[in-house]
XYZ file of C-alpha atoms in Angstrom:
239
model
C 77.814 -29.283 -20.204
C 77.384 -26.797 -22.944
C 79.521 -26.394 -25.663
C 79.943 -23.635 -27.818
C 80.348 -25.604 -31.889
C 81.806 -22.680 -34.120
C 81.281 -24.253 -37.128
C 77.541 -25.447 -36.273
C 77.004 -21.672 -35.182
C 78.399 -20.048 -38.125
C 76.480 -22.845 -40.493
C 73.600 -21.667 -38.788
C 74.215 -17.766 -39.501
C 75.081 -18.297 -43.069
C 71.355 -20.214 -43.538
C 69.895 -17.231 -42.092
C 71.256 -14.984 -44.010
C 70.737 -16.875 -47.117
C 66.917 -17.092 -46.217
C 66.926 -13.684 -45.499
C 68.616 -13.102 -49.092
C 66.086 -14.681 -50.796
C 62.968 -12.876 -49.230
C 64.752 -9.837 -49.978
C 65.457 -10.776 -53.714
C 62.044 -11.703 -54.359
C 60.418 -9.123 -52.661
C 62.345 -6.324 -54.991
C 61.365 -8.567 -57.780
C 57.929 -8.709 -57.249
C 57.228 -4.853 -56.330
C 59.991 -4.442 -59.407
C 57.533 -6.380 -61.718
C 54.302 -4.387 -60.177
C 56.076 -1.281 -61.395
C 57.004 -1.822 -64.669
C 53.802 -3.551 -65.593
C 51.985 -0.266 -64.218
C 54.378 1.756 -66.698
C 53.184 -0.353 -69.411
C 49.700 -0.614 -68.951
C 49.736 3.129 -68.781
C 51.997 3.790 -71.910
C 54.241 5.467 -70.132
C 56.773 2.820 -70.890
C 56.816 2.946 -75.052
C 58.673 6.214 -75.388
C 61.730 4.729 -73.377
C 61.256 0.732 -75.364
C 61.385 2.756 -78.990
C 64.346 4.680 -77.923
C 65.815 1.687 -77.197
C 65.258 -0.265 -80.024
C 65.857 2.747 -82.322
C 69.313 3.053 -80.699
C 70.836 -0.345 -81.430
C 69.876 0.149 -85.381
C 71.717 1.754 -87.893
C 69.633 4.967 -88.709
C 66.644 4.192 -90.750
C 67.397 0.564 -91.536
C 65.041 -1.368 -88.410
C 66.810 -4.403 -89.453
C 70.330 -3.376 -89.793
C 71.860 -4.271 -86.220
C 74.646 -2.207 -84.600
C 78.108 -3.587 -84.199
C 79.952 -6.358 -86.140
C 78.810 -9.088 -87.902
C 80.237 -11.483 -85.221
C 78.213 -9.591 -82.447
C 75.130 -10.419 -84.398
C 75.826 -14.321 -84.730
C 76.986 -14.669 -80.483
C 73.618 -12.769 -80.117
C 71.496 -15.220 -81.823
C 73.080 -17.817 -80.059
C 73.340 -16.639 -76.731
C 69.352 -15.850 -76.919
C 68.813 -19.906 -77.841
C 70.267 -20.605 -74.129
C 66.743 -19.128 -73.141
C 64.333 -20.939 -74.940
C 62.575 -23.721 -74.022
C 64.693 -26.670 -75.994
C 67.782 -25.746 -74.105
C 66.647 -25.127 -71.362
C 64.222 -28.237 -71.242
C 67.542 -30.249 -71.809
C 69.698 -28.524 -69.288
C 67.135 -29.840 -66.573
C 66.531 -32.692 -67.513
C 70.758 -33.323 -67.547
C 71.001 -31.110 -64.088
C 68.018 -33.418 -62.470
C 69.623 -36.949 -63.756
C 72.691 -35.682 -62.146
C 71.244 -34.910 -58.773
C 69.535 -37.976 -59.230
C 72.296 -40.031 -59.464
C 73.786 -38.248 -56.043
C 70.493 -39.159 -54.008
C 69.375 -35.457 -53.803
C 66.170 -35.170 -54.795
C 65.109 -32.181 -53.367
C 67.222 -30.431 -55.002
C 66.498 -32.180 -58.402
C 62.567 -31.967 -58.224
C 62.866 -27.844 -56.997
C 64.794 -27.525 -60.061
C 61.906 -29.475 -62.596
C 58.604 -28.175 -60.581
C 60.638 -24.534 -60.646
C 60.944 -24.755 -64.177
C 57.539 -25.780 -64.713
C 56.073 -23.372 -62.323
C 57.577 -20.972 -64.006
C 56.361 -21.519 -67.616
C 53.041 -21.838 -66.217
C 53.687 -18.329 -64.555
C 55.146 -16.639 -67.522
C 52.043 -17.848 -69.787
C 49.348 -16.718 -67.464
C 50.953 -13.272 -67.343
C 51.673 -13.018 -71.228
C 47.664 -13.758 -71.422
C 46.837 -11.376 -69.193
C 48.919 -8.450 -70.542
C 48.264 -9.182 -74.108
C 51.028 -6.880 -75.467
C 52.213 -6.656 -79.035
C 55.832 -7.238 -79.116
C 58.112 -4.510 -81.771
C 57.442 -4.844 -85.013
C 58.118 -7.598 -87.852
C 60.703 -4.658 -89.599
C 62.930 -4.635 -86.252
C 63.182 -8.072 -85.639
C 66.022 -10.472 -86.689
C 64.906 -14.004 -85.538
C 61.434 -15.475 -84.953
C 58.858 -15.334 -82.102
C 55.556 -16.043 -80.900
C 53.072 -15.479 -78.304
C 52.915 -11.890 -76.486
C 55.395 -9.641 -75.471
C 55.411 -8.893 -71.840
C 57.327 -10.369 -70.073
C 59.979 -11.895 -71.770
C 59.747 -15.803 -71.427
C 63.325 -16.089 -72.185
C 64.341 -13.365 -69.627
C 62.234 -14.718 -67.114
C 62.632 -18.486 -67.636
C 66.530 -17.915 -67.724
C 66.209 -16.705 -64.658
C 64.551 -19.247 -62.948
C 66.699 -22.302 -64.534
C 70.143 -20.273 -64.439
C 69.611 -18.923 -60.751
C 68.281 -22.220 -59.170
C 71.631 -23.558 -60.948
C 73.597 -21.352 -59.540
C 72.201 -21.954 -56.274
C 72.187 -25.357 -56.233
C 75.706 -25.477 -57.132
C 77.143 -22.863 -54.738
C 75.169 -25.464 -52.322
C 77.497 -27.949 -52.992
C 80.920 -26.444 -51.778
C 81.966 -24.757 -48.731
C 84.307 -21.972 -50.863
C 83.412 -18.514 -50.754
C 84.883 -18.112 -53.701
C 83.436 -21.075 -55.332
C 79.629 -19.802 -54.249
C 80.320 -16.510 -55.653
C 81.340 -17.833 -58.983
C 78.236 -19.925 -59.420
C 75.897 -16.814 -59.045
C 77.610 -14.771 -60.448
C 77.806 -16.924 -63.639
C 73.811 -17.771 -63.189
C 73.086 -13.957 -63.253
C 75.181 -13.238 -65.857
C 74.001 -15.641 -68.668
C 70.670 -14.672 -67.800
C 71.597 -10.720 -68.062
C 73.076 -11.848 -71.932
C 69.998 -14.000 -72.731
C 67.818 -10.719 -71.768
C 69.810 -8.458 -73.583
C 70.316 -10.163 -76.617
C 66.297 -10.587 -76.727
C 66.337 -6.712 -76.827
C 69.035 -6.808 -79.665
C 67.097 -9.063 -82.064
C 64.277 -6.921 -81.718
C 61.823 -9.439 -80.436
C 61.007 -7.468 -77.265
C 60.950 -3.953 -75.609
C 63.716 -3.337 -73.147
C 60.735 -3.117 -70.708
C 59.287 -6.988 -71.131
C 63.160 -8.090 -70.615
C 63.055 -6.078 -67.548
C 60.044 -7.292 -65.781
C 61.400 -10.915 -67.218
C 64.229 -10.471 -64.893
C 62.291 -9.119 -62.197
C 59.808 -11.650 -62.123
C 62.114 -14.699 -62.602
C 64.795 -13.471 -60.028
C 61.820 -13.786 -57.692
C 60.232 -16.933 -58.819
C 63.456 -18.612 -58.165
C 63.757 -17.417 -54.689
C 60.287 -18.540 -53.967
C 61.130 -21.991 -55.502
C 64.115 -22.092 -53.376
C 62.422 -21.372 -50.034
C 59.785 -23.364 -50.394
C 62.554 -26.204 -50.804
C 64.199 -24.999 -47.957
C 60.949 -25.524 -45.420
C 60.392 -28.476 -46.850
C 63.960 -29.881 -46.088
C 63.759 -28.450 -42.648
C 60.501 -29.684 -42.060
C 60.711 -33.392 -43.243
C 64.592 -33.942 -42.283
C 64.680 -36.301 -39.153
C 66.392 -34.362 -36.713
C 70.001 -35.768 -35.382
C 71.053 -36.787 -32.366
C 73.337 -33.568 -31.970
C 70.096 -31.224 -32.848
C 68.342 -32.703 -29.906
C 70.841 -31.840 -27.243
């Protein structure tokens, strides 16, 4: 006799609409990326990144950052949360966690994401090549080309598959909300405050974003099918 199951059903809707999420999140961040590198690669990008950088200086000191003294300190340690160290730890702490609970899935999207992405981020900083702002303008160290911005991207990835993973893990609205929200908006700080130092045009942190936002969708659906695909089916999915 059938049986209508409310809950199953509306479990049911809310993966759909969470797959559907993600496809839509990483297709805007893909054709996001395509567009900015396009700006950049034609110049049309610099007159916009200079403005930028010009703006948060005091006029005609490159070096002298707007805002208080304490503004400049949280910056320089808000953009650490993006580099590799921390990050490198905070998986490595996340995946002996998830380890410990028996969800492994979950802990190995998390590494190969990570991974993946560095991988991604390096390829496309060799292919672009692009010199980040000058030495006068910036207020910590960094290496390697400009665009995009590893620590904008990579934060991203790590910060949104977080988030993800942890809104996974309660059936609150409220509680799911929260998690993203917080992923997204350490990741918008880390970005910003890459743009503050002076270590990269407003542009690289951009297509950072862009490209990591989609990366970690990507990541996560390719969990997803894998779950669906290798989890033995129940005896209440086969009636």
């Amino acid at each position: 006799m059938f049986r209508l199951d409310v809950r199953r059903l509306f479990a049911a809707a809310g993966r759909e609409i969470g797959v559907a999420s993600a496809l839509l999140i990483a297709a805007l961040g893909g054709l996001g990326f395509l567009a900015i590198a396009d700006e950049v690669v034609e110049g049309e990008a610099h007159a916009l990144d200079l403005a930028v950088l010009r703006a948060l200086r005091v006029g005609g000191q490159p070096q002298a950052l707007v805002g208080p003294e304490w503004l400049h300190v949280a910056a320089v340690d808000i953009t650490a949360l993006g580099s590799v160290a921390v990050l490198g730890l905070l998986i490595l702490s996340a995946f002996a966690l998830l380890a410990s609970l028996k969800r492994w899935t979950e802990g190995w999207l998390l590494v190969l994401g990570a991974l993946s992405g560095v991988t991604v981020s390096q390829s496309l900083k060799a292919v672009f090549g692009r010199e980040r702002p000058d030495e006068a303008y910036r207020v910590v160290e960094a290496v390697n080309a400009s665009f995009p911005s590893g620590h904008a991207m990579l934060s991203a990835v790590v910060f949104l598959t977080l988030g993800v993973l942890a809104a996974r893990f309660s059936d609150r609205r409220r509680v799911k909300i929260l998690a993203v929200s917080a992923a997204v908006l350490v990741s918008l700080l880390v970005g910003a405050s890459r743009v503050y130092l002076g270590v990269h045009w407003v542009s690289d942190v951009l297509a950072g974003w862009s490209v990591g936002a989609a990366w970690a969708m990507i990541c996560w659906l390719a969990a997803y099918l894998v779950e669906r695909w290798f989890r033995p089916s129940s005896a209440s999915d086969a009636t």
